[in-house]
Amino acid sequence: MEKISILRYPLSLAFFIFCFVTTAAEQISSFSLKKFETNPIFGSQVALFGDAEVVNGGYSVNVTRSSILSAGRLMYKQPIKLVEGNPRKGVSFSTYFSFSISPDNGDGIAFVLLPSGFPSQFLDGTSFGLSPGLGKLGSRVLAVEFDTSMDAKFADPNGNHVGIDIDTLVSVAVSNVTSLGLVLNGGDKLHTWIDYDASSKYLQVRLGKLGNVRPSDPLISYPIDLSEMWKEEEVFVGLSSSTGNSSQTTTVHSWSFTLRRIPNWMHSQPLDPRAHSEPSKPLTVTVVHKKKDCVIRTLTGVIFGTACGALVTLIVMALWNFFTSRPPVAPVEYPEHPVELGYEKIRIIREKATTDDKK
Ligand SMILES: *[C@@H]1O[C@H](CO)[C@@H](O)[C@H](O)[C@H]1NC(C)=O
Ligand SMILES: *[C@@H]1O[C@H](CO)[C@@H](O)[C@H](O)[C@H]1NC(C)=O
Ligand SMILES: *[C@@H]1O[C@H](CO)[C@@H](O)[C@H](O)[C@H]1NC(C)=O
């Protein structure tokens, strides 16, 4: 009995907090590209480097050409920060892209986070086009590689793996894609979700065949604090590929990226999986504008929070009225269970009132 009654107030409080929290995650910056060329926003959001070019009537970007030592990259033009705000808080991100890789043993493709000092304009034909800056900036280059060549000098397990690389292509975490029944360079369209959660400090990678839903189990879940890696430095995100000693073409069919500021004490949800599991239809680019989005979210938060607050207050007031408007009852006179429960309620409210009086 006592335990249950103690729980009652924290429960209302938890409900109240929940109401605020559900509206608390703030989207800082975001873009989504499904049809590349005819989109006026494409050029202002994404830059193409090296051999990357828009193909297929604007529906895709071939990141590499069908020749040896070809390299290309798509970069989101807006720099991001993994630490933001006052007080300083870690920032979470989610990215999704669909791609296909032709059946050759080239390097594959990598999602990269590059510090602002990285020589982005120089690409060589190996190491996902990253060699000019890799290992030269003090562990501030992060790549999630979809690697299609077995390279012994990078301790690759096979020619069909996903890995997390920090400043070197020797991965800190690696996963065998063959065990999922998938082939990275089979020419099929695949799609991937890469999520970084700033509250749990985990980087997760999921992979599937295009058309299949987002897998619940990540292929890789790696603990890493990205706010420590770059602190308040500006970072650029991109998709990078090179052919090495092959004529492998890598094609990107869609790409979206979202950055979110989330309260430190809250466990974040990954980006809405439905938004990402749709087949790639030729849609227009949606750019979520920072200011407008923030205002809408704040307004929603305030309205929702106020409604929740009002509801909780009403319930508390109703309970208060109900029990204070009748004389207290002694449990000895009414030994039945329901009355005992009523007695407990009175006692809690009175205890609360006494505590409040003392303050
Ligand atoms: C783009 O890459 C695909 C293979 O992924 C290839 O069939 C196509 O010819 C390439 N397009 C151009 C313009 O190079
Ligand atoms: C990858 O997985 C496949 C299928 O489960 C297995 O045959 C192969 O040996 C694995 N490779 C490595 C390097 O673990
Ligand atoms: C590139 O591939 C060709 C043919 O497979 C091979 O003869 C050559 O040694 C390779 N070069 C390098 C640098 O791996």
CSV table of C-alpha atoms and ligand atoms in Angstrom, one decimal:
chain,number,residue,atom,x,y,z
A,1,MET,CA,0.0,0.0,0.0
A,2,GLU,CA,2.6,2.4,1.1
A,3,LYS,CA,4.8,1.8,-2.0
A,4,ILE,CA,1.9,2.4,-4.4
A,5,SER,CA,0.9,5.7,-2.7
A,6,ILE,CA,4.5,7.0,-2.8
A,7,LEU,CA,4.5,6.3,-6.5
A,8,ARG,CA,1.5,8.4,-7.3
A,9,TYR,CA,3.1,11.9,-7.4
A,10,PRO,CA,6.2,10.9,-9.3
A,11,LEU,CA,3.9,9.3,-11.9
A,12,SER,CA,2.1,12.5,-12.6
A,13,LEU,CA,5.4,14.3,-12.7
A,14,ALA,CA,6.8,11.7,-15.1
A,15,PHE,CA,3.8,12.1,-17.4
A,16,PHE,CA,4.2,15.9,-17.3
A,17,ILE,CA,7.9,15.5,-18.2
A,18,PHE,CA,7.1,13.1,-21.0
A,19,CYS,CA,4.8,15.7,-22.5
A,20,PHE,CA,7.6,18.1,-22.8
A,21,VAL,CA,10.2,15.6,-23.9
A,22,THR,CA,8.2,14.3,-26.9
A,23,THR,CA,8.5,17.8,-28.4
A,24,ALA,CA,12.0,18.5,-27.1
A,25,ALA,CA,14.2,17.1,-29.9
A,26,GLU,CA,15.1,20.0,-32.1
A,27,GLN,CA,16.0,19.6,-35.7
A,28,ILE,CA,18.9,21.8,-36.5
A,29,SER,CA,19.6,21.2,-40.2
A,30,SER,CA,18.4,18.7,-42.7
A,31,PHE,CA,18.2,17.9,-46.4
A,32,SER,CA,16.8,15.1,-48.5
A,33,LEU,CA,17.7,14.5,-52.1
A,34,LYS,CA,15.8,12.1,-54.3
A,35,LYS,CA,16.0,13.7,-57.7
A,36,PHE,CA,19.3,15.4,-58.1
A,37,GLU,CA,19.6,17.5,-61.2
A,38,THR,CA,16.3,19.3,-61.8
A,39,ASN,CA,16.2,20.4,-58.3
A,40,PRO,CA,17.0,24.0,-57.8
A,41,ILE,CA,18.1,23.4,-54.2
A,42,PHE,CA,20.5,20.6,-55.2
A,43,GLY,CA,23.3,23.0,-56.2
A,44,SER,CA,22.9,25.1,-53.1
A,45,GLN,CA,22.9,22.1,-50.7
A,46,VAL,CA,25.3,19.6,-52.3
A,47,ALA,CA,28.6,20.0,-54.0
A,48,LEU,CA,30.1,17.4,-56.4
A,49,PHE,CA,33.9,16.8,-56.4
A,50,GLY,CA,36.2,14.8,-58.7
A,51,ASP,CA,34.5,12.5,-61.1
A,52,ALA,CA,31.1,12.7,-59.5
A,53,GLU,CA,28.3,13.6,-62.0
A,54,VAL,CA,24.6,13.6,-62.2
A,55,VAL,CA,23.3,10.8,-64.5
A,56,ASN,CA,20.2,8.9,-65.4
A,57,GLY,CA,18.1,12.0,-66.3
A,58,GLY,CA,18.9,13.6,-63.0
A,59,TYR,CA,17.8,10.6,-60.8
A,60,SER,CA,21.3,9.5,-59.7
A,61,VAL,CA,24.8,10.5,-59.2
A,62,ASN,CA,27.7,8.3,-60.5
A,63,VAL,CA,30.4,9.0,-57.9
A,64,THR,CA,33.1,7.3,-59.9
A,65,ARG,CA,33.8,6.7,-63.6
A,66,SER,CA,34.3,3.3,-65.2
A,67,SER,CA,38.1,3.6,-65.2
A,68,ILE,CA,41.0,2.9,-62.8
A,69,LEU,CA,42.0,5.6,-60.2
A,70,SER,CA,38.7,7.4,-60.6
A,71,ALA,CA,37.4,9.2,-57.4
A,72,GLY,CA,34.4,11.4,-56.6
A,73,ARG,CA,32.5,12.8,-53.7
A,74,LEU,CA,29.2,14.4,-52.8
A,75,MET,CA,29.4,16.9,-50.0
A,76,TYR,CA,26.7,18.6,-48.0
A,77,LYS,CA,27.7,22.3,-48.3
A,78,GLN,CA,26.5,23.4,-44.9
A,79,PRO,CA,29.1,22.7,-42.1
A,80,ILE,CA,27.8,21.0,-39.0
A,81,LYS,CA,28.9,21.0,-35.4
A,82,LEU,CA,28.7,18.0,-33.1
A,83,VAL,CA,28.6,20.3,-30.0
A,84,GLU,CA,26.1,23.2,-29.9
A,85,GLY,CA,24.2,25.6,-27.8
A,86,ASN,CA,24.4,27.1,-24.4
A,87,PRO,CA,24.8,25.1,-22.2
A,88,ARG,CA,26.9,23.0,-24.6
A,89,LYS,CA,25.3,19.8,-25.7
A,90,GLY,CA,26.1,16.9,-28.0
A,91,VAL,CA,24.3,16.8,-31.3
A,92,SER,CA,22.9,13.7,-32.9
A,93,PHE,CA,22.6,13.0,-36.6
A,94,SER,CA,21.0,10.5,-38.9
A,95,THR,CA,21.8,9.9,-42.5
A,96,TYR,CA,20.3,7.6,-45.1
A,97,PHE,CA,21.3,6.8,-48.6
A,98,SER,CA,20.7,4.3,-51.4
A,99,PHE,CA,23.4,3.2,-53.7
A,100,SER,CA,24.6,0.5,-56.0
A,101,ILE,CA,28.1,-0.7,-56.8
A,102,SER,CA,29.1,-2.5,-60.0
A,103,PRO,CA,30.7,-6.0,-59.8
A,104,ASP,CA,34.3,-5.0,-59.5
A,105,ASN,CA,36.7,-5.1,-56.6
A,106,GLY,CA,37.2,-1.3,-56.3
A,107,ASP,CA,37.2,0.5,-53.0
A,108,GLY,CA,33.4,0.8,-52.6
A,109,ILE,CA,31.8,3.9,-51.0
A,110,ALA,CA,32.1,5.6,-47.6
A,111,PHE,CA,30.0,8.1,-45.6
A,112,VAL,CA,32.6,10.6,-44.4
A,113,LEU,CA,32.8,13.3,-41.8
A,114,LEU,CA,35.7,15.7,-42.6
A,115,PRO,CA,37.0,18.6,-40.5
A,116,SER,CA,37.0,22.0,-42.2
A,117,GLY,CA,40.7,21.8,-42.8
A,118,PHE,CA,40.5,18.7,-44.9
A,119,PRO,CA,41.7,19.1,-48.5
A,120,SER,CA,38.3,18.2,-50.0
A,121,GLN,CA,39.1,19.4,-53.5
A,122,PHE,CA,42.0,17.0,-53.9
A,123,LEU,CA,40.9,13.4,-54.6
A,124,ASP,CA,43.1,10.5,-55.5
A,125,GLY,CA,41.9,7.3,-57.0
A,126,THR,CA,42.4,5.1,-53.9
A,127,SER,CA,41.2,5.0,-50.3
A,128,PHE,CA,37.7,6.4,-51.2
A,129,GLY,CA,39.6,9.5,-52.5
A,130,LEU,CA,40.6,10.4,-48.9
A,131,SER,CA,44.4,9.8,-49.0
A,132,PRO,CA,45.4,13.5,-49.4
A,133,GLY,CA,44.1,14.2,-45.9
A,134,LEU,CA,43.9,10.8,-44.2
A,135,GLY,CA,46.2,10.5,-41.2
A,136,LYS,CA,47.4,14.1,-41.4
A,137,LEU,CA,44.8,15.9,-39.2
A,138,GLY,CA,45.1,14.1,-35.9
A,139,SER,CA,42.3,11.5,-35.7
A,140,ARG,CA,39.6,13.9,-36.9
A,141,VAL,CA,38.5,12.0,-40.0
A,142,LEU,CA,35.6,9.6,-39.6
A,143,ALA,CA,34.4,7.2,-42.3
A,144,VAL,CA,31.8,4.5,-42.5
A,145,GLU,CA,33.2,2.3,-45.3
A,146,PHE,CA,31.2,-0.1,-47.5
A,147,ASP,CA,34.3,-1.8,-48.7
A,148,THR,CA,34.4,-4.2,-51.7
A,149,SER,CA,38.1,-5.1,-51.8
A,150,MET,CA,40.0,-7.4,-49.6
A,151,ASP,CA,43.1,-5.3,-48.7
A,152,ALA,CA,45.5,-7.1,-46.4
A,153,LYS,CA,47.4,-4.0,-45.5
A,154,PHE,CA,44.2,-2.6,-43.9
A,155,ALA,CA,43.4,-5.9,-42.2
A,156,ASP,CA,40.2,-6.3,-44.2
A,157,PRO,CA,38.3,-9.5,-43.4
A,158,ASN,CA,37.0,-9.9,-46.9
A,159,GLY,CA,35.9,-8.0,-50.0
A,160,ASN,CA,32.3,-7.5,-48.7
A,161,HIS,CA,32.3,-5.7,-45.4
A,162,VAL,CA,31.3,-2.5,-43.6
A,163,GLY,CA,33.7,-0.8,-41.2
A,164,ILE,CA,34.1,2.3,-39.1
A,165,ASP,CA,37.4,4.1,-39.7
A,166,ILE,CA,39.1,6.8,-37.7
A,167,ASP,CA,41.8,8.5,-39.6
A,168,THR,CA,43.0,5.2,-41.1
A,169,LEU,CA,41.4,2.6,-43.3
A,170,VAL,CA,42.3,0.0,-40.6
A,171,SER,CA,38.8,-0.2,-39.2
A,172,VAL,CA,38.0,0.1,-35.4
A,173,ALA,CA,34.9,-1.9,-36.0
A,174,VAL,CA,34.0,-4.2,-38.9
A,175,SER,CA,31.1,-6.4,-40.0
A,176,ASN,CA,30.8,-9.1,-42.6
A,177,VAL,CA,28.1,-8.2,-45.1
A,178,THR,CA,28.0,-11.7,-46.5
A,179,SER,CA,26.5,-12.9,-43.3
A,180,LEU,CA,23.4,-10.7,-44.1
A,181,GLY,CA,23.1,-12.4,-47.4
A,182,LEU,CA,24.0,-9.2,-49.2
A,183,VAL,CA,26.6,-8.4,-51.7
A,184,LEU,CA,27.8,-4.8,-51.8
A,185,ASN,CA,29.2,-4.9,-55.3
A,186,GLY,CA,26.4,-7.1,-56.8
A,187,GLY,CA,25.0,-4.1,-58.8
A,188,ASP,CA,21.8,-4.2,-56.7
A,189,LYS,CA,20.4,-1.2,-55.1
A,190,LEU,CA,21.0,-1.2,-51.3
A,191,HIS,CA,20.2,1.3,-48.7
A,192,THR,CA,21.8,2.2,-45.4
A,193,TRP,CA,21.0,4.1,-42.2
A,194,ILE,CA,23.8,5.6,-40.1
A,195,ASP,CA,22.8,7.1,-36.8
A,196,TYR,CA,24.8,8.8,-34.1
A,197,ASP,CA,23.1,9.3,-30.8
A,198,ALA,CA,24.7,12.0,-28.7
A,199,SER,CA,23.0,10.9,-25.4
A,200,SER,CA,24.1,7.2,-25.5
A,201,LYS,CA,27.2,8.1,-27.6
A,202,TYR,CA,26.8,5.2,-30.1
A,203,LEU,CA,27.3,5.2,-33.8
A,204,GLN,CA,25.1,2.6,-35.5
A,205,VAL,CA,25.0,1.3,-39.1
A,206,ARG,CA,22.2,-0.6,-40.7
A,207,LEU,CA,22.1,-2.0,-44.2
A,208,GLY,CA,19.5,-3.7,-46.4
A,209,LYS,CA,18.2,-4.3,-49.9
A,210,LEU,CA,16.3,-1.3,-51.3
A,211,GLY,CA,12.6,-1.9,-50.7
A,212,ASN,CA,13.2,-3.8,-47.5
A,213,VAL,CA,12.3,-1.9,-44.2
A,214,ARG,CA,15.0,-0.5,-41.9
A,215,PRO,CA,16.4,-3.5,-40.0
A,216,SER,CA,15.9,-3.3,-36.2
A,217,ASP,CA,19.4,-4.8,-35.5
A,218,PRO,CA,22.3,-2.7,-36.5
A,219,LEU,CA,25.1,-4.3,-38.4
A,220,ILE,CA,27.6,-2.2,-36.3
A,221,SER,CA,27.0,-0.5,-33.0
A,222,TYR,CA,30.1,1.3,-32.0
A,223,PRO,CA,30.6,3.4,-28.8
A,224,ILE,CA,32.2,6.8,-29.6
A,225,ASP,CA,31.9,10.3,-28.3
A,226,LEU,CA,32.0,12.5,-31.4
A,227,SER,CA,31.7,15.7,-29.4
A,228,GLU,CA,35.2,14.9,-28.0
A,229,MET,CA,36.5,14.1,-31.5
A,230,TRP,CA,35.7,17.6,-33.0
A,231,LYS,CA,34.6,19.7,-30.0
A,232,GLU,CA,33.1,22.9,-31.5
A,233,GLU,CA,35.0,22.6,-34.8
A,234,GLU,CA,33.0,22.7,-38.1
A,235,VAL,CA,32.7,19.4,-39.9
A,236,PHE,CA,31.5,18.5,-43.4
A,237,VAL,CA,29.6,15.3,-44.3
A,238,GLY,CA,29.9,13.5,-47.6
A,239,LEU,CA,29.7,10.4,-49.7
A,240,SER,CA,33.1,9.4,-51.2
A,241,SER,CA,34.2,6.7,-53.5
A,242,SER,CA,37.2,5.6,-55.6
A,243,THR,CA,37.9,2.8,-58.1
A,244,GLY,CA,41.5,1.9,-57.2
A,245,ASN,CA,42.8,-0.7,-59.5
A,246,SER,CA,39.4,-1.4,-61.0
A,247,SER,CA,36.7,0.1,-63.2
A,248,GLN,CA,34.0,-0.1,-60.5
A,249,THR,CA,31.2,2.5,-60.8
A,250,THR,CA,29.4,3.6,-57.7
A,251,THR,CA,26.0,5.2,-58.0
A,252,VAL,CA,24.1,7.1,-55.3
A,253,HIS,CA,20.3,7.2,-55.9
A,254,SER,CA,19.1,9.2,-52.9
A,255,TRP,CA,20.6,10.8,-49.8
A,256,SER,CA,19.2,12.5,-46.8
A,257,PHE,CA,20.8,13.9,-43.6
A,258,THR,CA,19.4,15.3,-40.4
A,259,LEU,CA,21.1,16.9,-37.5
A,260,ARG,CA,19.2,17.0,-34.1
A,261,ARG,CA,19.8,18.7,-30.8
A,262,ILE,CA,18.6,16.5,-28.0
A,263,PRO,CA,18.5,17.0,-24.3
A,264,ASN,CA,21.4,15.2,-22.6
A,265,TRP,CA,19.1,13.3,-20.2
A,266,MET,CA,16.9,11.9,-22.9
A,267,HIS,CA,17.4,8.8,-24.9
A,268,SER,CA,16.9,9.7,-28.6
A,269,GLN,CA,14.8,7.9,-31.2
A,270,PRO,CA,16.3,7.3,-34.6
A,271,LEU,CA,14.9,9.2,-37.5
A,272,ASP,CA,11.4,8.1,-38.6
A,273,PRO,CA,12.2,4.9,-40.4
A,274,ARG,CA,9.1,5.2,-42.7
A,275,ALA,CA,10.5,8.4,-44.2
A,276,HIS,CA,13.5,6.3,-45.3
A,277,SER,CA,12.1,3.0,-46.4
A,278,GLU,CA,10.0,4.3,-49.3
A,279,PRO,CA,11.1,3.3,-52.7
A,280,SER,CA,13.0,6.0,-54.5
A,281,LYS,CA,10.4,8.0,-56.3
A,282,PRO,CA,11.3,11.1,-58.1
A,283,LEU,CA,10.5,13.6,-55.4
A,284,THR,CA,11.6,17.2,-54.9
A,285,VAL,CA,14.2,18.2,-52.4
A,286,THR,CA,12.9,19.2,-49.0
A,287,VAL,CA,15.1,21.5,-47.1
A,288,VAL,CA,14.0,22.1,-43.5
A,289,HIS,CA,14.7,25.6,-42.7
A,290,LYS,CA,16.4,26.1,-39.4
A,291,LYS,CA,14.5,29.1,-38.0
A,292,LYS,CA,11.0,28.3,-39.2
A,293,ASP,CA,11.4,24.7,-38.0
A,294,CYS,CA,12.6,25.9,-34.6
A,295,VAL,CA,9.7,28.3,-34.2
A,296,ILE,CA,7.2,25.6,-35.1
A,297,ARG,CA,8.7,23.1,-32.7
A,298,THR,CA,8.8,25.6,-29.9
A,299,LEU,CA,5.2,26.6,-30.5
A,300,THR,CA,4.1,23.0,-30.6
A,301,GLY,CA,6.1,22.3,-27.5
A,302,VAL,CA,4.5,25.2,-25.6
A,303,ILE,CA,1.0,24.4,-26.7
A,304,PHE,CA,1.4,20.7,-26.0
A,305,GLY,CA,3.2,21.3,-22.7
A,306,THR,CA,0.5,23.8,-21.6
A,307,ALA,CA,-2.3,21.3,-22.4
A,308,CYS,CA,-0.5,18.6,-20.5
A,309,GLY,CA,0.1,20.9,-17.6
A,310,ALA,CA,-3.5,22.0,-17.5
A,311,LEU,CA,-4.7,18.4,-17.6
A,312,VAL,CA,-2.4,17.3,-14.7
A,313,THR,CA,-3.5,20.4,-12.7
A,314,LEU,CA,-7.2,19.6,-13.3
A,315,ILE,CA,-6.7,16.0,-12.2
A,316,VAL,CA,-4.9,17.1,-9.0
A,317,MET,CA,-7.5,19.8,-8.3
A,318,ALA,CA,-10.4,17.3,-8.8
A,319,LEU,CA,-8.8,14.8,-6.5
A,320,TRP,CA,-8.1,17.5,-3.9
A,321,ASN,CA,-11.7,18.8,-4.1
A,322,PHE,CA,-13.1,15.3,-3.9
A,323,PHE,CA,-11.3,14.3,-0.8
A,324,THR,CA,-11.2,17.6,1.1
A,325,SER,CA,-14.9,18.2,0.7
A,326,ARG,CA,-15.8,15.2,2.9
A,327,PRO,CA,-14.8,14.5,6.5
A,328,PRO,CA,-11.8,12.1,6.9
A,329,VAL,CA,-12.8,8.6,7.5
A,330,ALA,CA,-11.2,6.2,10.0
A,331,PRO,CA,-10.3,2.8,8.5
A,332,VAL,CA,-11.5,0.9,11.5
A,333,GLU,CA,-15.1,1.9,10.8
A,334,TYR,CA,-15.0,0.8,7.2
A,335,PRO,CA,-12.7,-2.2,6.9
A,336,GLU,CA,-13.6,-2.8,3.2
A,337,HIS,CA,-10.8,-2.5,0.7
A,338,PRO,CA,-12.1,0.4,-1.4
A,339,VAL,CA,-12.3,2.7,1.7
A,340,GLU,CA,-8.8,1.8,2.7
A,341,LEU,CA,-7.7,3.0,-0.7
A,342,GLY,CA,-9.6,6.3,-0.1
A,343,TYR,CA,-7.9,6.7,3.2
A,344,GLU,CA,-4.5,6.3,1.6
A,345,LYS,CA,-5.3,9.1,-0.9
A,346,ILE,CA,-6.3,11.5,1.8
A,347,ARG,CA,-3.1,10.8,3.7
A,348,ILE,CA,-0.9,11.5,0.7
A,349,ILE,CA,-2.6,14.8,0.0
A,350,ARG,CA,-2.3,15.9,3.6
A,351,GLU,CA,1.3,14.8,3.8
A,352,LYS,CA,2.0,16.9,0.7
A,353,ALA,CA,0.2,19.9,2.1
A,354,THR,CA,2.2,19.6,5.3
A,355,THR,CA,5.4,19.4,3.4
A,356,ASP,CA,4.5,22.4,1.4
A,357,ASP,CA,3.6,24.4,4.5
A,358,LYS,CA,7.0,23.8,5.9
A,359,LYS,CA,8.7,25.4,2.9
B,1,LIG,C1,26.6,5.4,-64.3
B,1,LIG,O1,26.9,4.2,-63.7
B,1,LIG,C2,26.1,3.1,-64.2
B,1,LIG,C3,26.5,1.8,-63.4
B,1,LIG,O2,26.4,2.0,-62.1
B,1,LIG,C4,26.4,2.9,-65.7
B,1,LIG,O3,25.6,1.8,-66.2
B,1,LIG,C5,26.1,4.2,-66.4
B,1,LIG,O4,26.5,4.0,-67.8
B,1,LIG,C6,26.9,5.3,-65.8
B,1,LIG,N1,26.5,6.5,-66.5
B,1,LIG,C7,27.4,7.4,-67.0
B,1,LIG,C8,26.8,8.6,-67.7
B,1,LIG,O5,28.6,7.2,-66.9
B,2,LIG,C1,31.4,-13.9,-43.7
B,2,LIG,O1,30.2,-14.6,-43.6
B,2,LIG,C2,30.1,-15.7,-44.5
B,2,LIG,C3,28.7,-16.2,-44.4
B,2,LIG,O2,28.3,-16.3,-43.1
B,2,LIG,C4,31.2,-16.7,-44.1
B,2,LIG,O3,31.1,-17.8,-45.0
B,2,LIG,C5,32.5,-16.0,-44.2
B,2,LIG,O4,33.5,-17.0,-43.8
B,2,LIG,C6,32.6,-14.8,-43.4
B,2,LIG,N1,33.9,-14.2,-43.6
B,2,LIG,C7,34.6,-13.7,-42.5
B,2,LIG,C8,35.9,-13.1,-42.9
B,2,LIG,O5,34.3,-13.9,-41.4
B,3,LIG,C1,45.9,-4.1,-60.9
B,3,LIG,O1,45.2,-5.2,-61.4
B,3,LIG,C2,46.0,-5.9,-62.4
B,3,LIG,C3,45.1,-7.0,-63.0
B,3,LIG,O2,44.3,-7.7,-62.0
B,3,LIG,C4,47.2,-6.5,-61.8
B,3,LIG,O3,48.0,-7.2,-62.8
B,3,LIG,C5,48.0,-5.4,-61.2
B,3,LIG,O4,49.1,-6.0,-60.5
B,3,LIG,C6,47.2,-4.6,-60.2
B,3,LIG,N1,48.0,-3.5,-59.7
B,3,LIG,C7,48.0,-3.2,-58.4
B,3,LIG,C8,48.8,-1.9,-58.1
B,3,LIG,O5,47.3,-3.8,-57.6
